[in-house]
Short mmCIF file of N, CA and C in Angstrom, two decimals:
data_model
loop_
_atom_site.label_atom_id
_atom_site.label_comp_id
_atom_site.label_asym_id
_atom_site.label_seq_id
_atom_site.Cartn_x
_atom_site.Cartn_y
_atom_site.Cartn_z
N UNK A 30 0.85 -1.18 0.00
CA UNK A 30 0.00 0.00 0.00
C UNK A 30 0.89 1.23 0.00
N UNK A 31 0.72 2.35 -0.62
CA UNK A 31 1.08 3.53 -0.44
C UNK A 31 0.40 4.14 -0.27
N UNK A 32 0.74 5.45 0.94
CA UNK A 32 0.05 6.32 1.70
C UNK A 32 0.60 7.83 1.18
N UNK A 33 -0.10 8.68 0.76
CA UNK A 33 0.42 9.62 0.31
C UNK A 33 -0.90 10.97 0.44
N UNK A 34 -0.51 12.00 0.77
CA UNK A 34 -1.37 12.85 1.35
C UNK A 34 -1.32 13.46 -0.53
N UNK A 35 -2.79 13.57 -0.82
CA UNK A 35 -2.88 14.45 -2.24
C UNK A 35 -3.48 16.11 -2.02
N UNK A 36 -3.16 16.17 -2.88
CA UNK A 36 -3.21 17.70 -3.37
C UNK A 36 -4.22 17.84 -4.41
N UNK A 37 -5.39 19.06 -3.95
CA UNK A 37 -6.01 19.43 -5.40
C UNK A 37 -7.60 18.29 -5.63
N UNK A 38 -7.18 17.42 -4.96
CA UNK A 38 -8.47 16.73 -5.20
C UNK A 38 -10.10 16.81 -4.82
N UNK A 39 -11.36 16.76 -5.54
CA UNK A 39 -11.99 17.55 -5.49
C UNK A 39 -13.20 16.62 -6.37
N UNK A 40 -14.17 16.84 -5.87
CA UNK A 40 -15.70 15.96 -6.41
C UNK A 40 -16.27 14.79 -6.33
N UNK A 41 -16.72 14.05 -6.90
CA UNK A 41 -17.50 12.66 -5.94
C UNK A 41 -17.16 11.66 -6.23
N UNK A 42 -17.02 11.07 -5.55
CA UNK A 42 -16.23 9.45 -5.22
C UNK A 42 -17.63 8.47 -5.51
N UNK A 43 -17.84 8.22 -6.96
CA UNK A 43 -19.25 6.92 -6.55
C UNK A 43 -18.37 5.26 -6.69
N UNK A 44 -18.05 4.70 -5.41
CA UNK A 44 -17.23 3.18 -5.31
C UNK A 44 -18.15 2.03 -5.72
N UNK A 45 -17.82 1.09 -6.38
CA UNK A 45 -18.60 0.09 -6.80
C UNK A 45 -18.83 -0.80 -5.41
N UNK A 46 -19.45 -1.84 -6.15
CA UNK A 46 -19.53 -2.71 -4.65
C UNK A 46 -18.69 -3.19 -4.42
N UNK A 47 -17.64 -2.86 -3.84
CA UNK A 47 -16.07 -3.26 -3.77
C UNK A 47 -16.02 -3.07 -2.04
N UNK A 48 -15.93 -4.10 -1.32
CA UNK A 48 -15.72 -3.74 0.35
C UNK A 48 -14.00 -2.79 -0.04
N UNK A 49 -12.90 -3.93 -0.57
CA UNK A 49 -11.49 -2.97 -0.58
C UNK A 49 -11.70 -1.71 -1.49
N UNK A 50 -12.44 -1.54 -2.54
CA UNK A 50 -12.75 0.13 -3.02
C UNK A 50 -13.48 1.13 -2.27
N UNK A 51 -14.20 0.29 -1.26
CA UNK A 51 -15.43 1.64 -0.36
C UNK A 51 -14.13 2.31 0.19
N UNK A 52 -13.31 1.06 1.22
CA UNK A 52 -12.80 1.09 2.17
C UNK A 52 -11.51 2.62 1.51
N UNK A 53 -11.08 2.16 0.36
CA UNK A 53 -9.43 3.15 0.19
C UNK A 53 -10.46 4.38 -0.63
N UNK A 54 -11.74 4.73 -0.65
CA UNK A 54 -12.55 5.89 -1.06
C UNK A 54 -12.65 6.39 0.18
N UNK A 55 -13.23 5.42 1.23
CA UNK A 55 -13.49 5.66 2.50
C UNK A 55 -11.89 6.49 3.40
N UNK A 56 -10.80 6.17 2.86
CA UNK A 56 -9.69 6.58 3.53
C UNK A 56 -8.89 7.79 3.07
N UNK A 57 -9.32 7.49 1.63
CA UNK A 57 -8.25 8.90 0.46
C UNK A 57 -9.49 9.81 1.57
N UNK A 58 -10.92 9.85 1.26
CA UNK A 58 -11.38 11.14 2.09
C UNK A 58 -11.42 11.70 3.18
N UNK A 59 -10.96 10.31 4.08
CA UNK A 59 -10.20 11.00 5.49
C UNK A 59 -8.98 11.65 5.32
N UNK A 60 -8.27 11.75 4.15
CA UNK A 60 -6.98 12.32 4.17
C UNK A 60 -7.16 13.88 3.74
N UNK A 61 -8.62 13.93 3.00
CA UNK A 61 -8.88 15.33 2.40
C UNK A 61 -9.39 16.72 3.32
N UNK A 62 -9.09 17.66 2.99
CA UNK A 62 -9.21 18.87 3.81
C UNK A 62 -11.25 19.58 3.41
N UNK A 63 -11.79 18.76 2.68
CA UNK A 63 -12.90 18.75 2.27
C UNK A 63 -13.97 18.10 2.71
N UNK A 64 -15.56 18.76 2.71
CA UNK A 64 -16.49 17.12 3.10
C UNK A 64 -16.33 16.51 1.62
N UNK A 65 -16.60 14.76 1.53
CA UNK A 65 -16.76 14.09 0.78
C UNK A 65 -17.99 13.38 0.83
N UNK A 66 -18.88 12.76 -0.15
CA UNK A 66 -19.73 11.92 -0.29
C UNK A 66 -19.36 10.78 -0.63
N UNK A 67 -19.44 9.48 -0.74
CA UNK A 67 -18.97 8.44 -1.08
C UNK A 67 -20.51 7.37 -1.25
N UNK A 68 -20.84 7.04 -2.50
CA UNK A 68 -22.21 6.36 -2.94
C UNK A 68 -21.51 5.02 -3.20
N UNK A 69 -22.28 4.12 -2.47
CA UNK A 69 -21.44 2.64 -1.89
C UNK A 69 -23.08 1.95 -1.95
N UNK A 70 -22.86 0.52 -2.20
CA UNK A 70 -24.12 -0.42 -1.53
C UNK A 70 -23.03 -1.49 -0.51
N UNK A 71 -22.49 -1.47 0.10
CA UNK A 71 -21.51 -2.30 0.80
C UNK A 71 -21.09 -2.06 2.15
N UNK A 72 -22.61 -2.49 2.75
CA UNK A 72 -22.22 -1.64 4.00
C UNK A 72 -21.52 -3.06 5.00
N UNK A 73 -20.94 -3.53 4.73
CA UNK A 73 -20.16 -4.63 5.20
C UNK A 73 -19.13 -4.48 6.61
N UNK A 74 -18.94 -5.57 7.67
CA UNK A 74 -18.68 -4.79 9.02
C UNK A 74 -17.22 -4.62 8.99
N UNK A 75 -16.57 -4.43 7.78
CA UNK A 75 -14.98 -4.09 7.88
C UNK A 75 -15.39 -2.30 7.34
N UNK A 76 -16.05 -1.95 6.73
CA UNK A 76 -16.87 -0.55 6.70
C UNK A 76 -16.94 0.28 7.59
N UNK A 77 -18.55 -0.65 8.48
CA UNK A 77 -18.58 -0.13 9.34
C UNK A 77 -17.71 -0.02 10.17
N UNK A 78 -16.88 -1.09 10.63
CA UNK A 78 -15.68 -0.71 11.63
C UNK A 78 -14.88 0.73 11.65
N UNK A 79 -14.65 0.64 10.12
CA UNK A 79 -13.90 1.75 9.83
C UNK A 79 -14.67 3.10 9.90
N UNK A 80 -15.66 3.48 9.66
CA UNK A 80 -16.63 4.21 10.23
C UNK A 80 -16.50 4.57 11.37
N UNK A 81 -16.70 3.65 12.20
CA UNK A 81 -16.82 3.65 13.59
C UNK A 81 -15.37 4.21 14.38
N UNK A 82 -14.30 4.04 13.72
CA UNK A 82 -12.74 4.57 13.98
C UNK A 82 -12.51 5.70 13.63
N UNK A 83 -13.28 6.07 12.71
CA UNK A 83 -13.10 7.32 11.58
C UNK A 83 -14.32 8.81 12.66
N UNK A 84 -15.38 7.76 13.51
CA UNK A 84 -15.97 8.94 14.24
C UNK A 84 -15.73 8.94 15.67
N UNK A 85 -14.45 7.81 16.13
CA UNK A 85 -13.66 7.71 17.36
C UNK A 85 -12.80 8.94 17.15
N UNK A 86 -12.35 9.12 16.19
CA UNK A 86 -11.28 10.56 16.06
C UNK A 86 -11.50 11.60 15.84
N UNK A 87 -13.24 11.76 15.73
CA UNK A 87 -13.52 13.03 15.89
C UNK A 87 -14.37 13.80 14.62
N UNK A 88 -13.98 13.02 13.36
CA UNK A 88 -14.25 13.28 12.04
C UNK A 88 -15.70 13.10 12.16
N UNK A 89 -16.19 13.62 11.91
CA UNK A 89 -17.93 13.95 11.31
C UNK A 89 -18.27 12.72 10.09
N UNK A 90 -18.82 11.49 10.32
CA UNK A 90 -19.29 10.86 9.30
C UNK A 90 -20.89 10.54 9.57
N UNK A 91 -21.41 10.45 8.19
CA UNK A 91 -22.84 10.08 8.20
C UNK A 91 -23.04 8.95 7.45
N UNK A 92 -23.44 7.94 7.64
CA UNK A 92 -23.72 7.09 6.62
C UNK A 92 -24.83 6.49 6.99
N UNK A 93 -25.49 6.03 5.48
CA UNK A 93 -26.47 5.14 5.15
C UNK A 93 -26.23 4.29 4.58
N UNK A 94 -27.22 3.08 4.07
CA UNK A 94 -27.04 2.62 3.09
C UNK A 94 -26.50 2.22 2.16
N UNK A 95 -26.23 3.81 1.47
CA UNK A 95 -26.06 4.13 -0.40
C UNK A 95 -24.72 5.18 0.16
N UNK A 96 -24.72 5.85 1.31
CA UNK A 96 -24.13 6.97 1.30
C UNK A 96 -22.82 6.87 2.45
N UNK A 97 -22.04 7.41 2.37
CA UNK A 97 -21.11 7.86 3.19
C UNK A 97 -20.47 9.34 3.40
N UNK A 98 -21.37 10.59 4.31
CA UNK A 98 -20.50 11.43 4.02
C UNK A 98 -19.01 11.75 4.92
N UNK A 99 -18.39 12.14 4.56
CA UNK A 99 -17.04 12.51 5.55
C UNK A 99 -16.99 13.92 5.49
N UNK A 100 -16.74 14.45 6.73
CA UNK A 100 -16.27 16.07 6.89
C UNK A 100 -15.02 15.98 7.67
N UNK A 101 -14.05 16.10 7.37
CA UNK A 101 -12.76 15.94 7.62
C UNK A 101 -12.53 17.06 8.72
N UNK A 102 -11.39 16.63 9.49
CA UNK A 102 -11.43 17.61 10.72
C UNK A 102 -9.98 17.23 11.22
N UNK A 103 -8.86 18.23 10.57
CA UNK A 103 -7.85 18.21 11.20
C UNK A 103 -7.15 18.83 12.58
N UNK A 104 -8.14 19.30 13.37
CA UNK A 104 -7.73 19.54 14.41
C UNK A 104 -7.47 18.55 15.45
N UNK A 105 -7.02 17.98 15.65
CA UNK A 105 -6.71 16.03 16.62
C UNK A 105 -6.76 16.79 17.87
N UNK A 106 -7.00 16.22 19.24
CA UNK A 106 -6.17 16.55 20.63
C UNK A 106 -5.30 16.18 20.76
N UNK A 107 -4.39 16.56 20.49
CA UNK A 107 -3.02 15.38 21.28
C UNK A 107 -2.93 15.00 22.77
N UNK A 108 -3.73 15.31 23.52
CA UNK A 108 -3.81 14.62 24.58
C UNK A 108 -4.75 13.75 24.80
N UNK A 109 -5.58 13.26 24.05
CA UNK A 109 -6.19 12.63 23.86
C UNK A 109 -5.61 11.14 23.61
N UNK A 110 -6.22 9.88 24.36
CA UNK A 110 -5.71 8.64 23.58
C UNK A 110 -7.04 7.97 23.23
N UNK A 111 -7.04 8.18 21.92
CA UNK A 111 -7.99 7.93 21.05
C UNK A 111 -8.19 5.61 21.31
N UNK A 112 -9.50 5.50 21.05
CA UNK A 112 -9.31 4.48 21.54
C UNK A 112 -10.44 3.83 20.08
N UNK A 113 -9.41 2.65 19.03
CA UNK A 113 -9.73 2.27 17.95
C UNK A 113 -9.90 0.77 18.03
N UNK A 114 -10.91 0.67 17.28
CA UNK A 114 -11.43 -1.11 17.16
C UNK A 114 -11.50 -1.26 15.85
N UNK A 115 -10.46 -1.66 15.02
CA UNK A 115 -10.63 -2.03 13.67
C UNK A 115 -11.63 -3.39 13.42
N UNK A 116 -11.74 -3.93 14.50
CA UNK A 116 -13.06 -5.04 14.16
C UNK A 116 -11.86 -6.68 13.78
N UNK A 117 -12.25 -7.00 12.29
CA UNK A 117 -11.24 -8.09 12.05
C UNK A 117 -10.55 -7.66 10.99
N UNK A 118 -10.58 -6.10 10.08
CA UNK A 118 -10.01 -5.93 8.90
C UNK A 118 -8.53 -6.23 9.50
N UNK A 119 -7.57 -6.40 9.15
CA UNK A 119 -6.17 -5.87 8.74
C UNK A 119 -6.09 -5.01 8.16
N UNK A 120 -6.95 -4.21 7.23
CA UNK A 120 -6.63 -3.47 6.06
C UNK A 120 -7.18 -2.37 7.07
N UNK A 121 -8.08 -2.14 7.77
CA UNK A 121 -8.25 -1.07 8.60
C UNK A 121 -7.20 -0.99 9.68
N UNK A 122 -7.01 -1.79 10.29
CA UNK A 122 -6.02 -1.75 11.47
C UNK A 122 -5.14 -1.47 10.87
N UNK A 123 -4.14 -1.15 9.79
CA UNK A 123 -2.65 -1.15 9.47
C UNK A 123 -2.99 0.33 8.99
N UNK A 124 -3.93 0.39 8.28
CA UNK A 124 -4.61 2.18 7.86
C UNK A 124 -4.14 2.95 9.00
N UNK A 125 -5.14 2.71 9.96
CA UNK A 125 -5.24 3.47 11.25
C UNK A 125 -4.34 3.66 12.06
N UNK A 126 -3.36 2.36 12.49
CA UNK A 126 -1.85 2.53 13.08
C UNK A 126 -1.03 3.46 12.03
N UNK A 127 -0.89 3.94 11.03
CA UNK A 127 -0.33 4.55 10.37
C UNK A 127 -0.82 6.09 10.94
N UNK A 128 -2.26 6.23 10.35
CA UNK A 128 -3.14 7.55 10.38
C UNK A 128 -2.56 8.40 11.67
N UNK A 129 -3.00 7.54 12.33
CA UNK A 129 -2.38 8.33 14.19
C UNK A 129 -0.89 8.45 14.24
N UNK A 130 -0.03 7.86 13.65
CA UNK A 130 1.05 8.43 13.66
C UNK A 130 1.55 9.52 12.55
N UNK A 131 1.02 9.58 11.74
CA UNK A 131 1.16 11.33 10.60
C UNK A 131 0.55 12.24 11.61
N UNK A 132 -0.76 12.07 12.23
CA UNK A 132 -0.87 13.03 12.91
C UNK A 132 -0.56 13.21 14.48
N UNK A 133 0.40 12.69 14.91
CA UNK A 133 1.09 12.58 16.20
C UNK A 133 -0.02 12.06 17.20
N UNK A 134 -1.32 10.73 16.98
CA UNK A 134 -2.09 10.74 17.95
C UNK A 134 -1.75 9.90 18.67
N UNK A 135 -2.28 9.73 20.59
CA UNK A 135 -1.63 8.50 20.88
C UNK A 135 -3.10 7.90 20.64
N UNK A 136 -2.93 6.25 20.80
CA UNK A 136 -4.07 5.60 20.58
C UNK A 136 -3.85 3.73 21.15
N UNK A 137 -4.82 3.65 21.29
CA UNK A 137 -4.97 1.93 21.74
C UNK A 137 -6.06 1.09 21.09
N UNK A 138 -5.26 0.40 20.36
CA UNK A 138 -5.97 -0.62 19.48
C UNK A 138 -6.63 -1.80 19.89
N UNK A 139 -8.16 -2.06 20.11
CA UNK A 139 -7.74 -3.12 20.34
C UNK A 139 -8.72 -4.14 19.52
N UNK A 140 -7.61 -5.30 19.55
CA UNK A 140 -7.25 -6.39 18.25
C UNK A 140 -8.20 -6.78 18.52
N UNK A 141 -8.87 -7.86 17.81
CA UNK A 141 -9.75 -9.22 18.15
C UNK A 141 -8.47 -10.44 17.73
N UNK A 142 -8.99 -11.49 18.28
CA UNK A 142 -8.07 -13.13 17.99
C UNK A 142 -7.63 -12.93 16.47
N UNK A 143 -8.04 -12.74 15.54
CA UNK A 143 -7.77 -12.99 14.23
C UNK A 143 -6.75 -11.98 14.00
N UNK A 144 -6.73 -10.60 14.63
CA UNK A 144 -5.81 -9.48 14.41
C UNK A 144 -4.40 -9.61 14.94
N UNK A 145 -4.68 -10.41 15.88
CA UNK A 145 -3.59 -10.46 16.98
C UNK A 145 -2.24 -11.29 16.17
N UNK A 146 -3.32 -12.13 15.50
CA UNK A 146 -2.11 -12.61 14.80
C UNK A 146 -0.97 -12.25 13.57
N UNK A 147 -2.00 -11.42 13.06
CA UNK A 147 -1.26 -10.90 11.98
C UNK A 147 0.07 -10.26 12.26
N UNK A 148 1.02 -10.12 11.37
CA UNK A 148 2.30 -9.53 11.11
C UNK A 148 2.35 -7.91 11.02
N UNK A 149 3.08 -6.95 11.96
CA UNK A 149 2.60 -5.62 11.98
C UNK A 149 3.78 -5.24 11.69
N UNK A 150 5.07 -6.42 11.47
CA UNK A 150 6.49 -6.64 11.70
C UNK A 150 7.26 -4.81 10.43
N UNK A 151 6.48 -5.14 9.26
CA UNK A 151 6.99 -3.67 8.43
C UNK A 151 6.76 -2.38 8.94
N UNK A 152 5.37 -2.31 9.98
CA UNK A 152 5.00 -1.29 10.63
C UNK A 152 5.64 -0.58 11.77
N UNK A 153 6.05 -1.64 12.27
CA UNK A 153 6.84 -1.65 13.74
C UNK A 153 8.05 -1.41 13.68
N UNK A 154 8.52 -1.80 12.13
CA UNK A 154 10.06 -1.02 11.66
C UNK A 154 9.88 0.48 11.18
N UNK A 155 8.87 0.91 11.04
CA UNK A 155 9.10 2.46 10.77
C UNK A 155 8.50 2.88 11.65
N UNK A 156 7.84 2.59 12.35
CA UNK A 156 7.90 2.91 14.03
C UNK A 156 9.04 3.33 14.93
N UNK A 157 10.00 2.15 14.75
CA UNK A 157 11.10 2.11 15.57
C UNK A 157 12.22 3.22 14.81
N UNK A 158 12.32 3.15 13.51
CA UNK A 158 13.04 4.06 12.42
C UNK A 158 12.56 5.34 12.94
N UNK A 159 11.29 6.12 13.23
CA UNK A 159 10.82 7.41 13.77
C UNK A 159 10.78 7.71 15.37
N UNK A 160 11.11 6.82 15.91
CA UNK A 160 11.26 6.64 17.17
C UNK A 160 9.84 6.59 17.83
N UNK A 161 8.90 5.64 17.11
CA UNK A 161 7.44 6.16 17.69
C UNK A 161 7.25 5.31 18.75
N UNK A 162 6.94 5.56 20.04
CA UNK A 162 7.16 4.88 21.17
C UNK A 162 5.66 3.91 21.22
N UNK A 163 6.07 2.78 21.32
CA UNK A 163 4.66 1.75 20.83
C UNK A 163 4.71 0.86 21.96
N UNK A 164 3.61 -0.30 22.00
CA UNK A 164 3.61 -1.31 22.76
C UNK A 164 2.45 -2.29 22.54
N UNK A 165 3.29 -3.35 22.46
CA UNK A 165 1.79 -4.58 22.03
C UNK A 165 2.11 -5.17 23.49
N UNK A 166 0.81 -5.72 24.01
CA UNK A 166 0.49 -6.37 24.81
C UNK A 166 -1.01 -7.46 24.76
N UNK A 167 -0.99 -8.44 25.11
CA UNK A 167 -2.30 -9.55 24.89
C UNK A 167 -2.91 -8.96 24.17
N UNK A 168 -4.10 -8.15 23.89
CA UNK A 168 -5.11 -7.59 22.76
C UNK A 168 -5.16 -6.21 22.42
N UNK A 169 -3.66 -5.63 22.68
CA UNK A 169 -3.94 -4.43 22.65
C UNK A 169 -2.54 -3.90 21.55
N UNK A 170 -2.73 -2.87 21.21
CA UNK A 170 -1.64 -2.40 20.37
C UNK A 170 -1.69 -0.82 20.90
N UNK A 171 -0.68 -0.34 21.65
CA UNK A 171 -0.49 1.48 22.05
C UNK A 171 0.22 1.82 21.48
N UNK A 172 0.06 3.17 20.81
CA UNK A 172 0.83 4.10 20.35
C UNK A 172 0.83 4.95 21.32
N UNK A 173 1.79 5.00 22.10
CA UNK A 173 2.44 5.89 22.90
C UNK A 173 2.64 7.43 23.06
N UNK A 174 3.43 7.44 22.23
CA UNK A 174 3.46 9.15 21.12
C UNK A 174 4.55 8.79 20.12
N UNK A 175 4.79 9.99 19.22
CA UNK A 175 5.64 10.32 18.91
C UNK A 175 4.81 10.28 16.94
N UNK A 176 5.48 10.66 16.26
CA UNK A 176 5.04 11.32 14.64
C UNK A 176 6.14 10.96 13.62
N UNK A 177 5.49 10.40 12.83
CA UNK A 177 6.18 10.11 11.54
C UNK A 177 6.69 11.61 10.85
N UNK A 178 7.84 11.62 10.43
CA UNK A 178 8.77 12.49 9.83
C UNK A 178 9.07 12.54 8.48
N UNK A 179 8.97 11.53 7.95
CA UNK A 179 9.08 11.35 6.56
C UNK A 179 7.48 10.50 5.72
N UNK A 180 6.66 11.55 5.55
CA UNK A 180 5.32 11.06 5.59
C UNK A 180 5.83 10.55 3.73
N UNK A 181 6.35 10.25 3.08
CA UNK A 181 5.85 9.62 2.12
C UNK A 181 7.14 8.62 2.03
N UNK A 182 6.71 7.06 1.94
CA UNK A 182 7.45 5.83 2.09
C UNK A 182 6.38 4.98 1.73
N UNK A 183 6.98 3.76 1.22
CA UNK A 183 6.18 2.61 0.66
C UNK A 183 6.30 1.20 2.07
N UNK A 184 5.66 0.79 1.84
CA UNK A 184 5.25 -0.43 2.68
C UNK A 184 4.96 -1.70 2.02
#
């Protein structure tokens, strides 16, 4: 995956029934300084999860159905430790451990059995490369503090 903050982008996102297309429509518009609409039939619970993470941090989402809107909201607390349940995606959980570290948040993940297992091993190296102070423990994953510095890198 590459993560890359865009520039300039602008008008409506309609995603097919694609759970992985809602989901990276669902994420390019958390990255945007704009509200977005996003016209989806896929309201599937790796979605909603992400939904549900996306209005843990504060971001304004509405969804239905057919619809997803996002109103983006870059003001974070940093004292805040945001507290995220990616559900069973991987593809949300590795999103989101990223997200909170571009924007310096701390946060506590926590896994279900199926998450726990997965490999976070590339993540946890540019973690440790930025000095982002982390910690896994039984079902939980903390981001501590600390902010990614070199926001554009491949994974």
């Amino acid at each position: 995956m590459y993560l890359a903050f865009t520039k300039n982008f602008s008008g409506q996102i309609t995603a097919p029934s694609s759970k992985s297309e809602t989901l990276r429509y669902l994420f390019l518009s958390v990255l945007q300084n704009e509200e977005k609409t996003i016209y989806h039939n896929n309201p599937c619970d790796d979605v909603l999860n992400a939904i549900d993470c996306i209005r843990e941090l504060g971001i304004e989402t509405t969804a239905t159905k057919t619809t997803i809107k996002i109103s983006p909201n870059t003001a974070f607390d940093s004292q805040r430790i945001y507290n995220i349940n990616p559900g069973d995606s991987a593809f949300v959980y590795r999103f989101f451990l990223l997200f909170c570290v571009f924007f310096g948040l701390r946060a506590v993940f926590n896994l279900s059995e199926s998450l726990m297992t997965r490999p976070t091993d590339d993540i946890e190296k540019i973690f440790k490369k930025n000095n982002i102070q982390f910690e896994k423990k039984y079902n939980l994953f903390v981001i501590q503090g600390g902010k990614i510095k070199d926001k554009n890198f491949i994974f």
